[in-house]
Amino acid sequence: MPSALPDGEPVPDDGVLPASALAGAADRPLGFYLHVPYCATRCGYCDFNTYTATELRGTGGVLASRDNYADTLIDEVRLARKVLGDDPREVRTVFVGGGTPTLLAAGDLVRMLGAIRDEFGLAADAEVTTEANPESVDPAYLATLREGGFNRISFGMQSAKQHVLRVLDRTHTPGRPEACVAEARAAGFEHVNLDLIYGTPGESDDDWRASLDAAIGAGPDHVSAYALIVEEGTQLARRIRRGEVPMTDDDVHADRYLIAESVLTGAGFDWYEVSNWATSQAARCLHNELYWRGADWWGAGPGAHSHVGGVRWWNVKHPGAYAAALASGRSPGAGREVLADEDRRVERILLELRLREGVPLGLLKEEGLRASRRALSDGLLVPEAYDEGRAVLTLRGRLLADAVVRDLVD
């Protein structure tokens, strides 16, 4: 089941933000994340805030139904307009995630995007993405999305190998994600991503190479590759605990990452974030870059997180409770926190170090600077970038990114 929300202070019923959050807002990009919490089945590794029809039965009534979900989410977009007041910014990025957004009718996703356009306006070059399960779309569906303003799509491929998909409890068949890329291109999508997972129990190096080759052969301009994280409370964690499947160790993850870097780079992809590769600057995911660079975004939907001007808040998790709050005219926010300057400094280091451009050394305190010099001598940071005042991870540094960042934030 989904993980727990963090603690925080209460969100006012009207969702009003402190005046400090909107100070200087015109100088920061604004994005929207729209969360669709529905899945046909729950994957064995998933602890996201998603729900199957069985899990929702009897726990939210009609309010939790996906049939009227678009209308409910649009209510939150309108609330966002009220909370942000006369904020003049047009929306730079929209990302529809989940869950499986494409379990909703394509027209519903287009209507949700239309509400943002109506309330805020979209920048002329706005990036508009939706995630999609390969089995839940067809050419007509994709054409409707493209005509409705979506210009980027991200398909969950995970693996090209059936036995790996079976361990992950993925519902699509091998080959379908690659076909979806061709269908998306035919529909006019400018940018297409494939998501991959490495380190699944039972996956071999050859399996992983085959998945990378299949993904590249499909012709996307972006590939995301994530190490499998076994979260407590998931079906996969229970299977590993019972000894039904083996646990993959960190050394295997490192080897798979090196394979990914070699294969993707050889095919013309460049890394720009530790887990993301793109064929060009234009192919990067701008929405995710908003997160990594601490910009502003409004997260609409059950359990969605938002950040505006140093204020972070998160919504109630259950679709029924979320819909009930909006139906009664209240913010669905469950809690929030106002980040202190030190919190924001630490977060910048945590997130920006993962980027190809790295983090300015000027953000580091004395102990962090000493740690950066040790990392440099250990071959974890790029010398040329360091001489120019930035901490940028080498390939070996990317393998140890979490450890490096822990030292730099001191």
mmCIF file of C-alpha atoms in Angstrom:
data_model
loop_
_atom_site.group_PDB
_atom_site.id
_atom_site.type_symbol
_atom_site.label_atom_id
_atom_site.label_comp_id
_atom_site.label_asym_id
_atom_site.label_seq_id
_atom_site.Cartn_x
_atom_site.Cartn_y
_atom_site.Cartn_z
ATOM 1 C CA MET A 1 0.000 0.000 0.000
ATOM 2 C CA PRO A 2 1.066 3.639 -0.433
ATOM 3 C CA SER A 3 3.609 5.041 2.016
ATOM 4 C CA ALA A 4 2.624 7.512 4.733
ATOM 5 C CA LEU A 5 2.482 11.275 4.342
ATOM 6 C CA PRO A 6 4.986 13.430 6.247
ATOM 7 C CA ASP A 7 4.050 15.454 9.291
ATOM 8 C CA GLY A 8 3.433 19.180 9.004
ATOM 9 C CA GLU A 9 1.348 22.121 10.111
ATOM 10 C CA PRO A 10 -2.317 22.271 9.022
ATOM 11 C CA VAL A 11 -3.228 23.781 5.659
ATOM 12 C CA PRO A 12 -5.855 26.562 5.941
ATOM 13 C CA ASP A 13 -9.271 25.589 4.583
ATOM 14 C CA ASP A 14 -8.930 28.151 1.803
ATOM 15 C CA GLY A 15 -5.376 27.013 1.029
ATOM 16 C CA VAL A 16 -3.988 30.545 1.364
ATOM 17 C CA LEU A 17 -0.188 30.794 1.262
ATOM 18 C CA PRO A 18 2.083 33.044 3.332
ATOM 19 C CA ALA A 19 2.866 36.299 1.534
ATOM 20 C CA SER A 20 6.525 35.284 1.404
ATOM 21 C CA ALA A 21 5.688 32.377 -0.909
ATOM 22 C CA LEU A 22 4.539 34.675 -3.692
ATOM 23 C CA ALA A 23 7.332 37.228 -3.345
ATOM 24 C CA GLY A 24 9.352 37.254 -6.552
ATOM 25 C CA ALA A 25 7.104 34.618 -8.120
ATOM 26 C CA ALA A 26 7.196 36.264 -11.547
ATOM 27 C CA ASP A 27 10.898 35.390 -11.801
ATOM 28 C CA ARG A 28 10.359 31.650 -11.246
ATOM 29 C CA PRO A 29 8.887 29.124 -13.705
ATOM 30 C CA LEU A 30 5.571 27.512 -12.734
ATOM 31 C CA GLY A 31 4.575 23.932 -13.482
ATOM 32 C CA PHE A 32 1.610 21.687 -12.714
ATOM 33 C CA TYR A 33 1.671 18.032 -11.720
ATOM 34 C CA LEU A 34 -1.681 16.248 -12.098
ATOM 35 C CA HIS A 35 -1.932 12.960 -10.218
ATOM 36 C CA VAL A 36 -4.252 10.226 -11.453
ATOM 37 C CA PRO A 37 -4.411 7.617 -8.673
ATOM 38 C CA TYR A 38 -5.954 4.694 -10.560
ATOM 39 C CA CYS A 39 -4.356 1.454 -11.741
ATOM 40 C CA ALA A 40 -5.872 -1.656 -13.285
ATOM 41 C CA THR A 41 -3.637 -3.819 -11.063
ATOM 42 C CA ARG A 42 -0.972 -3.055 -8.474
ATOM 43 C CA CYS A 43 2.579 -3.825 -9.565
ATOM 44 C CA GLY A 44 4.518 -5.865 -7.031
ATOM 45 C CA TYR A 45 7.188 -3.190 -6.457
ATOM 46 C CA CYS A 46 4.867 -0.173 -6.274
ATOM 47 C CA ASP A 47 4.256 1.907 -3.138
ATOM 48 C CA PHE A 48 2.943 4.988 -4.972
ATOM 49 C CA ASN A 49 -0.354 6.572 -4.005
ATOM 50 C CA THR A 50 -2.424 4.485 -6.405
ATOM 51 C CA TYR A 51 -5.552 2.364 -6.063
ATOM 52 C CA THR A 52 -7.195 -0.462 -7.959
ATOM 53 C CA ALA A 53 -10.978 -0.758 -8.251
ATOM 54 C CA THR A 54 -10.929 -3.456 -5.557
ATOM 55 C CA GLU A 55 -9.003 -1.238 -3.136
ATOM 56 C CA LEU A 56 -11.476 1.619 -3.631
ATOM 57 C CA ARG A 57 -14.648 -0.446 -3.360
ATOM 58 C CA GLY A 58 -16.685 0.730 -0.386
ATOM 59 C CA THR A 59 -14.101 3.305 0.740
ATOM 60 C CA GLY A 60 -15.143 6.407 -1.102
ATOM 61 C CA GLY A 61 -18.359 5.778 -2.911
ATOM 62 C CA VAL A 62 -19.061 7.812 -5.996
ATOM 63 C CA LEU A 63 -16.544 10.467 -4.850
ATOM 64 C CA ALA A 64 -13.672 8.075 -5.478
ATOM 65 C CA SER A 65 -14.853 7.088 -8.953
ATOM 66 C CA ARG A 66 -12.558 7.655 -11.891
ATOM 67 C CA ASP A 67 -15.626 8.467 -14.011
ATOM 68 C CA ASN A 68 -15.889 11.946 -12.478
ATOM 69 C CA TYR A 69 -12.261 12.338 -11.475
ATOM 70 C CA ALA A 70 -11.423 14.932 -14.132
ATOM 71 C CA ASP A 71 -14.120 17.254 -12.789
ATOM 72 C CA THR A 72 -12.770 16.884 -9.260
ATOM 73 C CA LEU A 73 -9.210 17.638 -10.288
ATOM 74 C CA ILE A 74 -10.377 20.653 -12.291
ATOM 75 C CA ASP A 75 -11.871 21.964 -9.041
ATOM 76 C CA GLU A 76 -8.380 21.956 -7.560
ATOM 77 C CA VAL A 77 -6.949 23.772 -10.591
ATOM 78 C CA ARG A 78 -9.548 26.481 -9.964
ATOM 79 C CA LEU A 79 -8.578 26.530 -6.290
ATOM 80 C CA ALA A 80 -4.961 27.028 -7.371
ATOM 81 C CA ARG A 81 -6.005 30.078 -9.352
ATOM 82 C CA LYS A 82 -7.668 31.566 -6.265
ATOM 83 C CA VAL A 83 -4.702 30.797 -4.006
ATOM 84 C CA LEU A 84 -2.124 32.212 -6.419
ATOM 85 C CA GLY A 85 -4.288 35.291 -6.947
ATOM 86 C CA ASP A 86 -2.986 37.728 -9.535
ATOM 87 C CA ASP A 87 0.208 35.722 -10.137
ATOM 88 C CA PRO A 88 0.937 36.638 -13.783
ATOM 89 C CA ARG A 89 2.856 33.503 -14.763
ATOM 90 C CA GLU A 90 1.807 31.248 -17.587
ATOM 91 C CA VAL A 91 2.369 27.568 -16.927
ATOM 92 C CA ARG A 92 5.674 26.310 -18.326
ATOM 93 C CA THR A 93 5.212 22.563 -17.823
ATOM 94 C CA VAL A 94 2.372 20.129 -17.143
ATOM 95 C CA PHE A 95 2.996 16.522 -16.153
ATOM 96 C CA VAL A 96 0.189 13.991 -15.716
ATOM 97 C CA GLY A 97 1.362 11.040 -13.650
ATOM 98 C CA GLY A 98 0.077 8.259 -11.498
ATOM 99 C CA GLY A 99 -1.057 5.598 -11.312
ATOM 100 C CA THR A 100 -2.070 5.077 -14.864
ATOM 101 C CA PRO A 101 -3.350 8.376 -16.288
ATOM 102 C CA THR A 102 -4.387 6.663 -19.502
ATOM 103 C CA LEU A 103 -7.036 4.661 -17.652
ATOM 104 C CA LEU A 104 -9.028 7.887 -17.923
ATOM 105 C CA ALA A 105 -10.621 8.757 -21.241
ATOM 106 C CA ALA A 106 -8.284 10.796 -23.446
ATOM 107 C CA GLY A 107 -10.907 13.539 -23.436
ATOM 108 C CA ASP A 108 -10.671 13.730 -19.631
ATOM 109 C CA LEU A 109 -6.917 14.347 -19.768
ATOM 110 C CA VAL A 110 -7.468 17.006 -22.413
ATOM 111 C CA ARG A 111 -10.127 18.682 -20.246
ATOM 112 C CA MET A 112 -7.764 18.738 -17.271
ATOM 113 C CA LEU A 113 -5.125 20.403 -19.416
ATOM 114 C CA GLY A 114 -7.767 22.791 -20.739
ATOM 115 C CA ALA A 115 -8.581 23.922 -17.204
ATOM 116 C CA ILE A 116 -4.946 24.927 -16.670
ATOM 117 C CA ARG A 117 -4.938 26.741 -19.986
ATOM 118 C CA ASP A 118 -8.161 28.564 -19.097
ATOM 119 C CA GLU A 119 -7.130 29.534 -15.562
ATOM 120 C CA PHE A 120 -3.438 30.327 -16.058
ATOM 121 C CA GLY A 121 -2.549 30.169 -19.728
ATOM 122 C CA LEU A 122 0.157 27.946 -21.179
ATOM 123 C CA ALA A 123 3.504 29.297 -22.319
ATOM 124 C CA ALA A 124 3.913 29.161 -26.083
ATOM 125 C CA ASP A 125 6.638 26.522 -25.706
ATOM 126 C CA ALA A 126 5.047 24.682 -22.775
ATOM 127 C CA GLU A 127 6.019 21.054 -22.270
ATOM 128 C CA VAL A 128 2.914 18.887 -21.684
ATOM 129 C CA THR A 129 3.566 15.272 -20.703
ATOM 130 C CA THR A 130 1.513 12.301 -19.679
ATOM 131 C CA GLU A 131 2.650 8.928 -18.440
ATOM 132 C CA ALA A 132 1.017 5.964 -20.152
ATOM 133 C CA ASN A 133 0.748 2.222 -19.749
ATOM 134 C CA PRO A 134 1.481 0.677 -23.149
ATOM 135 C CA GLU A 135 -1.609 -1.523 -22.986
ATOM 136 C CA SER A 136 -3.981 1.368 -22.221
ATOM 137 C CA VAL A 137 -3.481 3.430 -25.384
ATOM 138 C CA ASP A 138 -4.061 2.997 -29.111
ATOM 139 C CA PRO A 139 -3.514 5.275 -32.118
ATOM 140 C CA ALA A 140 -6.885 6.998 -31.725
ATOM 141 C CA TYR A 141 -6.242 7.695 -28.039
ATOM 142 C CA LEU A 142 -2.805 9.127 -28.794
ATOM 143 C CA ALA A 143 -4.184 11.280 -31.597
ATOM 144 C CA THR A 144 -6.758 12.773 -29.211
ATOM 145 C CA LEU A 145 -4.048 13.638 -26.702
ATOM 146 C CA ARG A 146 -1.864 15.250 -29.335
ATOM 147 C CA GLU A 147 -4.724 17.269 -30.778
ATOM 148 C CA GLY A 148 -5.611 18.355 -27.253
ATOM 149 C CA GLY A 149 -2.191 19.889 -26.581
ATOM 150 C CA PHE A 150 0.012 17.078 -25.224
ATOM 151 C CA ASN A 151 3.435 17.075 -26.874
ATOM 152 C CA ARG A 152 5.424 14.611 -24.756
ATOM 153 C CA ILE A 153 4.583 11.103 -23.568
ATOM 154 C CA SER A 154 6.330 8.669 -21.228
ATOM 155 C CA PHE A 155 5.694 4.944 -21.586
ATOM 156 C CA GLY A 156 6.414 2.519 -18.772
ATOM 157 C CA MET A 157 8.478 -0.183 -20.468
ATOM 158 C CA GLN A 158 10.538 -1.441 -17.475
ATOM 159 C CA SER A 159 11.962 -4.465 -19.341
ATOM 160 C CA ALA A 160 11.890 -6.239 -22.687
ATOM 161 C CA LYS A 161 11.993 -9.633 -20.973
ATOM 162 C CA GLN A 162 8.797 -11.449 -20.048
ATOM 163 C CA HIS A 163 10.261 -13.206 -16.996
ATOM 164 C CA VAL A 164 11.445 -9.848 -15.605
ATOM 165 C CA LEU A 165 8.051 -8.239 -16.207
ATOM 166 C CA ARG A 166 6.458 -11.195 -14.437
ATOM 167 C CA VAL A 167 8.500 -10.581 -11.276
ATOM 168 C CA LEU A 168 7.490 -6.897 -11.388
ATOM 169 C CA ASP A 169 3.819 -7.844 -11.949
ATOM 170 C CA ARG A 170 3.751 -5.632 -15.028
ATOM 171 C CA THR A 171 0.696 -6.155 -17.214
ATOM 172 C CA HIS A 172 2.030 -5.241 -20.665
ATOM 173 C CA THR A 173 3.593 -7.654 -23.105
ATOM 174 C CA PRO A 174 7.136 -7.343 -24.469
ATOM 175 C CA GLY A 175 7.192 -5.399 -27.712
ATOM 176 C CA ARG A 176 4.143 -3.290 -26.958
ATOM 177 C CA PRO A 177 6.086 -0.270 -25.555
ATOM 178 C CA GLU A 178 8.230 -0.171 -28.698
ATOM 179 C CA ALA A 179 5.092 -0.215 -30.859
ATOM 180 C CA CYS A 180 3.681 2.626 -28.763
ATOM 181 C CA VAL A 181 6.667 4.809 -29.603
ATOM 182 C CA ALA A 182 5.906 4.410 -33.316
ATOM 183 C CA GLU A 183 2.220 5.155 -32.697
ATOM 184 C CA ALA A 184 3.081 8.258 -30.679
ATOM 185 C CA ARG A 185 5.396 9.508 -33.421
ATOM 186 C CA ALA A 186 2.662 8.905 -36.012
ATOM 187 C CA ALA A 187 0.261 10.925 -33.846
ATOM 188 C CA GLY A 188 2.708 13.839 -33.895
ATOM 189 C CA PHE A 189 4.346 13.619 -30.469
ATOM 190 C CA GLU A 190 7.593 15.558 -30.524
ATOM 191 C CA HIS A 191 9.165 13.887 -27.494
ATOM 192 C CA VAL A 192 8.826 10.302 -26.270
ATOM 193 C CA ASN A 193 10.354 8.714 -23.174
ATOM 194 C CA LEU A 194 10.706 5.073 -22.185
ATOM 195 C CA ASP A 195 11.056 4.181 -18.499
ATOM 196 C CA LEU A 196 13.275 1.223 -17.620
ATOM 197 C CA ILE A 197 14.026 -0.527 -14.315
ATOM 198 C CA TYR A 198 17.219 -2.467 -13.645
ATOM 199 C CA GLY A 199 18.131 -4.845 -10.850
ATOM 200 C CA THR A 200 14.927 -6.914 -10.813
ATOM 201 C CA PRO A 201 15.460 -10.301 -9.122
ATOM 202 C CA GLY A 202 16.253 -12.861 -11.806
ATOM 203 C CA GLU A 203 17.403 -10.290 -14.366
ATOM 204 C CA SER A 204 20.805 -10.951 -15.951
ATOM 205 C CA ASP A 205 23.265 -8.557 -17.560
ATOM 206 C CA ASP A 206 22.181 -9.917 -20.946
ATOM 207 C CA ASP A 207 18.522 -9.300 -20.066
ATOM 208 C CA TRP A 208 19.353 -5.704 -19.199
ATOM 209 C CA ARG A 209 21.324 -5.193 -22.400
ATOM 210 C CA ALA A 210 18.408 -6.597 -24.385
ATOM 211 C CA SER A 211 16.029 -4.146 -22.713
ATOM 212 C CA LEU A 212 18.310 -1.210 -23.483
ATOM 213 C CA ASP A 213 18.730 -2.330 -27.086
ATOM 214 C CA ALA A 214 14.971 -2.713 -27.505
ATOM 215 C CA ALA A 215 14.314 0.715 -25.994
ATOM 216 C CA ILE A 216 16.884 2.436 -28.187
ATOM 217 C CA GLY A 217 15.655 0.592 -31.266
ATOM 218 C CA ALA A 218 12.144 1.934 -30.703
ATOM 219 C CA GLY A 219 13.360 5.478 -31.394
ATOM 220 C CA PRO A 220 12.576 7.549 -28.266
ATOM 221 C CA ASP A 221 14.550 10.723 -27.607
ATOM 222 C CA HIS A 222 14.635 10.180 -23.837
ATOM 223 C CA VAL A 223 15.269 7.152 -21.620
ATOM 224 C CA SER A 224 14.924 6.971 -17.840
ATOM 225 C CA ALA A 225 16.621 4.064 -16.086
ATOM 226 C CA TYR A 226 16.054 3.503 -12.382
ATOM 227 C CA ALA A 227 17.463 0.940 -9.980
ATOM 228 C CA LEU A 228 14.736 -1.193 -8.476
ATOM 229 C CA ILE A 229 14.035 -0.135 -4.896
ATOM 230 C CA VAL A 230 12.247 -2.747 -2.828
ATOM 231 C CA GLU A 231 9.910 -0.802 -0.554
ATOM 232 C CA GLU A 232 8.590 -2.280 2.677
ATOM 233 C CA GLY A 233 4.946 -3.256 2.498
ATOM 234 C CA THR A 234 5.001 -4.136 -1.203
ATOM 235 C CA GLN A 235 4.209 -7.535 -2.643
ATOM 236 C CA LEU A 236 7.765 -7.823 -3.951
ATOM 237 C CA ALA A 237 9.212 -7.186 -0.483
ATOM 238 C CA ARG A 238 7.033 -9.950 0.910
ATOM 239 C CA ARG A 239 8.139 -12.361 -1.839
ATOM 240 C CA ILE A 240 11.798 -11.626 -1.134
ATOM 241 C CA ARG A 241 11.261 -12.061 2.603
ATOM 242 C CA ARG A 242 9.665 -15.464 1.954
ATOM 243 C CA GLY A 243 12.626 -16.472 -0.202
ATOM 244 C CA GLU A 244 10.585 -16.789 -3.386
ATOM 245 C CA VAL A 245 12.884 -14.436 -5.330
ATOM 246 C CA PRO A 246 16.420 -13.240 -4.524
ATOM 247 C CA MET A 247 17.364 -9.722 -3.506
ATOM 248 C CA THR A 248 19.615 -7.830 -5.931
ATOM 249 C CA ASP A 249 22.651 -6.242 -4.284
ATOM 250 C CA ASP A 250 24.242 -2.826 -4.772
ATOM 251 C CA ASP A 251 27.153 -4.205 -6.793
ATOM 252 C CA VAL A 252 24.722 -5.583 -9.370
ATOM 253 C CA HIS A 253 22.966 -2.213 -9.514
ATOM 254 C CA ALA A 254 26.312 -0.502 -10.135
ATOM 255 C CA ASP A 255 27.198 -2.923 -12.915
ATOM 256 C CA ARG A 256 23.804 -2.399 -14.577
ATOM 257 C CA TYR A 257 24.194 1.375 -14.365
ATOM 258 C CA LEU A 258 27.570 1.189 -16.082
ATOM 259 C CA ILE A 259 26.011 -0.937 -18.817
ATOM 260 C CA ALA A 260 23.241 1.629 -19.243
ATOM 261 C CA GLU A 261 25.727 4.487 -19.505
ATOM 262 C CA SER A 262 27.816 2.638 -22.069
ATOM 263 C CA VAL A 263 24.925 1.484 -24.249
ATOM 264 C CA LEU A 264 22.953 4.734 -24.134
ATOM 265 C CA THR A 265 25.968 6.951 -24.726
ATOM 266 C CA GLY A 266 26.995 4.756 -27.623
ATOM 267 C CA ALA A 267 23.544 5.277 -29.141
ATOM 268 C CA GLY A 268 23.720 9.067 -28.944
ATOM 269 C CA PHE A 269 22.057 9.675 -25.574
ATOM 270 C CA ASP A 270 23.733 11.936 -23.004
ATOM 271 C CA TRP A 271 23.067 11.863 -19.284
ATOM 272 C CA TYR A 272 21.722 15.085 -17.817
ATOM 273 C CA GLU A 273 20.507 13.705 -14.475
ATOM 274 C CA VAL A 274 21.807 10.597 -12.741
ATOM 275 C CA SER A 275 18.902 8.424 -13.962
ATOM 276 C CA ASN A 276 17.997 10.242 -17.186
ATOM 277 C CA TRP A 277 19.457 10.381 -20.690
ATOM 278 C CA ALA A 278 18.332 12.485 -23.671
ATOM 279 C CA THR A 279 19.379 12.847 -27.291
ATOM 280 C CA SER A 280 19.412 16.663 -27.128
ATOM 281 C CA GLN A 281 18.802 19.627 -24.855
ATOM 282 C CA ALA A 282 15.266 19.899 -26.246
ATOM 283 C CA ALA A 283 14.583 16.259 -25.338
ATOM 284 C CA ARG A 284 15.218 16.769 -21.622
ATOM 285 C CA CYS A 285 12.207 16.583 -19.296
ATOM 286 C CA LEU A 286 11.703 20.236 -18.360
ATOM 287 C CA HIS A 287 9.094 19.384 -15.749
ATOM 288 C CA ASN A 288 11.479 17.209 -13.773
ATOM 289 C CA GLU A 289 14.077 19.949 -14.051
ATOM 290 C CA LEU A 290 11.632 22.215 -12.189
ATOM 291 C CA TYR A 291 11.774 19.767 -9.292
ATOM 292 C CA TRP A 292 15.535 19.361 -9.379
ATOM 293 C CA ARG A 293 16.095 23.130 -9.502
ATOM 294 C CA GLY A 294 13.602 24.025 -6.757
ATOM 295 C CA ALA A 295 11.194 25.986 -8.961
ATOM 296 C CA ASP A 296 7.441 26.308 -8.302
ATOM 297 C CA TRP A 297 4.877 23.644 -9.066
ATOM 298 C CA TRP A 298 1.331 22.921 -7.988
ATOM 299 C CA GLY A 299 0.572 19.242 -7.464
ATOM 300 C CA ALA A 300 -3.139 18.507 -7.951
ATOM 301 C CA GLY A 301 -4.681 15.189 -6.984
ATOM 302 C CA PRO A 302 -4.743 12.805 -3.996
ATOM 303 C CA GLY A 303 -1.383 12.707 -2.211
ATOM 304 C CA ALA A 304 0.193 15.189 -4.658
ATOM 305 C CA HIS A 305 2.955 17.461 -3.336
ATOM 306 C CA SER A 306 3.389 21.133 -4.210
ATOM 307 C CA HIS A 307 6.077 23.764 -3.740
ATOM 308 C CA VAL A 308 5.714 27.521 -4.155
ATOM 309 C CA GLY A 309 8.299 29.997 -2.905
ATOM 310 C CA GLY A 310 9.703 27.844 -0.129
ATOM 311 C CA VAL A 311 6.334 26.507 1.057
ATOM 312 C CA ARG A 312 5.757 22.788 0.512
ATOM 313 C CA TRP A 313 2.410 21.113 1.060
ATOM 314 C CA TRP A 314 0.769 17.777 0.295
ATOM 315 C CA ASN A 315 -2.791 16.632 -0.247
ATOM 316 C CA VAL A 316 -4.805 13.985 1.561
ATOM 317 C CA LYS A 317 -4.069 10.612 0.027
ATOM 318 C CA HIS A 318 -7.389 8.874 -0.473
ATOM 319 C CA PRO A 319 -9.382 9.800 -3.596
ATOM 320 C CA GLY A 320 -12.624 9.839 -1.608
ATOM 321 C CA ALA A 321 -11.272 12.200 1.059
ATOM 322 C CA TYR A 322 -9.703 14.356 -1.641
ATOM 323 C CA ALA A 323 -12.961 14.701 -3.556
ATOM 324 C CA ALA A 324 -14.964 15.319 -0.384
ATOM 325 C CA ALA A 325 -12.725 18.216 0.622
ATOM 326 C CA LEU A 326 -13.066 19.944 -2.735
ATOM 327 C CA ALA A 327 -16.812 19.277 -2.886
ATOM 328 C CA SER A 328 -17.190 21.109 0.431
ATOM 329 C CA GLY A 329 -15.117 24.065 -0.772
ATOM 330 C CA ARG A 330 -12.043 23.200 1.307
ATOM 331 C CA SER A 331 -8.442 22.756 0.289
ATOM 332 C CA PRO A 332 -7.502 19.067 0.095
ATOM 333 C CA GLY A 333 -4.160 19.887 1.717
ATOM 334 C CA ALA A 334 -3.237 17.537 4.558
ATOM 335 C CA GLY A 335 -0.174 19.403 5.822
ATOM 336 C CA ARG A 336 2.565 21.837 4.908
ATOM 337 C CA GLU A 337 5.934 23.209 5.932
ATOM 338 C CA VAL A 338 7.688 26.508 5.391
ATOM 339 C CA LEU A 339 11.283 25.810 4.472
ATOM 340 C CA ALA A 340 13.992 27.751 6.278
ATOM 341 C CA ASP A 341 16.907 29.147 4.282
ATOM 342 C CA GLU A 342 19.127 26.312 5.516
ATOM 343 C CA ASP A 343 16.565 23.727 4.391
ATOM 344 C CA ARG A 344 16.510 25.256 0.932
ATOM 345 C CA ARG A 345 20.313 25.305 0.741
ATOM 346 C CA VAL A 346 20.517 21.634 1.652
ATOM 347 C CA GLU A 347 17.805 20.722 -0.838
ATOM 348 C CA ARG A 348 19.607 22.560 -3.623
ATOM 349 C CA ILE A 349 22.728 20.501 -2.969
ATOM 350 C CA LEU A 350 20.744 17.244 -2.718
ATOM 351 C CA LEU A 351 18.962 17.800 -6.014
ATOM 352 C CA GLU A 352 21.304 19.848 -8.179
ATOM 353 C CA LEU A 353 24.299 17.599 -7.584
ATOM 354 C CA ARG A 354 22.404 14.928 -9.529
ATOM 355 C CA LEU A 355 22.387 17.172 -12.615
ATOM 356 C CA ARG A 356 25.054 17.305 -15.304
ATOM 357 C CA GLU A 357 25.642 20.987 -14.495
ATOM 358 C CA GLY A 358 26.233 20.127 -10.839
ATOM 359 C CA VAL A 359 26.016 22.514 -7.901
ATOM 360 C CA PRO A 360 27.902 25.775 -7.197
ATOM 361 C CA LEU A 361 30.679 25.329 -4.653
ATOM 362 C CA GLY A 362 29.483 28.577 -3.110
ATOM 363 C CA LEU A 363 26.525 26.693 -1.614
ATOM 364 C CA LEU A 364 28.844 24.525 0.481
ATOM 365 C CA LYS A 365 29.854 25.311 4.046
ATOM 366 C CA GLU A 366 33.369 24.789 5.348
ATOM 367 C CA GLU A 367 32.976 21.101 6.148
ATOM 368 C CA GLY A 368 31.198 20.526 2.846
ATOM 369 C CA LEU A 369 34.045 22.200 0.992
ATOM 370 C CA ARG A 370 36.555 19.943 2.726
ATOM 371 C CA ALA A 371 34.422 16.955 1.726
ATOM 372 C CA SER A 372 34.311 18.230 -1.853
ATOM 373 C CA ARG A 373 38.101 18.334 -1.981
ATOM 374 C CA ARG A 374 38.243 14.742 -0.746
ATOM 375 C CA ALA A 375 35.668 13.739 -3.371
ATOM 376 C CA LEU A 376 37.743 15.469 -6.014
ATOM 377 C CA SER A 377 40.903 13.593 -5.025
ATOM 378 C CA ASP A 378 38.919 10.322 -4.961
ATOM 379 C CA GLY A 379 37.837 10.833 -8.567
ATOM 380 C CA LEU A 380 34.192 11.485 -7.718
ATOM 381 C CA LEU A 381 34.056 15.070 -9.036
ATOM 382 C CA VAL A 382 35.115 16.485 -12.422
ATOM 383 C CA PRO A 383 38.370 18.496 -12.012
ATOM 384 C CA GLU A 384 37.659 20.986 -14.822
ATOM 385 C CA ALA A 385 34.241 21.856 -13.429
ATOM 386 C CA TYR A 386 35.679 22.112 -9.924
ATOM 387 C CA ASP A 387 38.226 24.655 -11.132
ATOM 388 C CA GLU A 388 35.297 26.690 -12.483
ATOM 389 C CA GLY A 389 33.511 26.639 -9.109
ATOM 390 C CA ARG A 390 31.092 23.754 -9.524
ATOM 391 C CA ALA A 391 30.809 20.257 -8.057
ATOM 392 C CA VAL A 392 29.952 17.923 -10.932
ATOM 393 C CA LEU A 393 29.831 14.160 -10.562
ATOM 394 C CA THR A 394 32.104 11.906 -12.589
ATOM 395 C CA LEU A 395 30.750 8.551 -13.754
ATOM 396 C CA ARG A 396 32.164 6.952 -10.611
ATOM 397 C CA GLY A 397 30.652 9.797 -8.611
ATOM 398 C CA ARG A 398 27.240 9.037 -10.084
ATOM 399 C CA LEU A 399 27.519 5.495 -8.771
ATOM 400 C CA LEU A 400 28.122 6.930 -5.286
ATOM 401 C CA ALA A 401 25.919 10.021 -5.591
ATOM 402 C CA ASP A 402 24.011 9.473 -2.348
ATOM 403 C CA ALA A 403 27.210 9.130 -0.333
ATOM 404 C CA VAL A 404 28.801 12.170 -1.974
ATOM 405 C CA VAL A 405 25.835 14.408 -1.319
ATOM 406 C CA ARG A 406 25.652 13.337 2.340
ATOM 407 C CA ASP A 407 29.195 14.641 2.814
ATOM 408 C CA LEU A 408 28.644 17.899 0.909
ATOM 409 C CA VAL A 409 25.592 19.045 2.877
ATOM 410 C CA ASP A 410 27.524 19.180 6.189
#
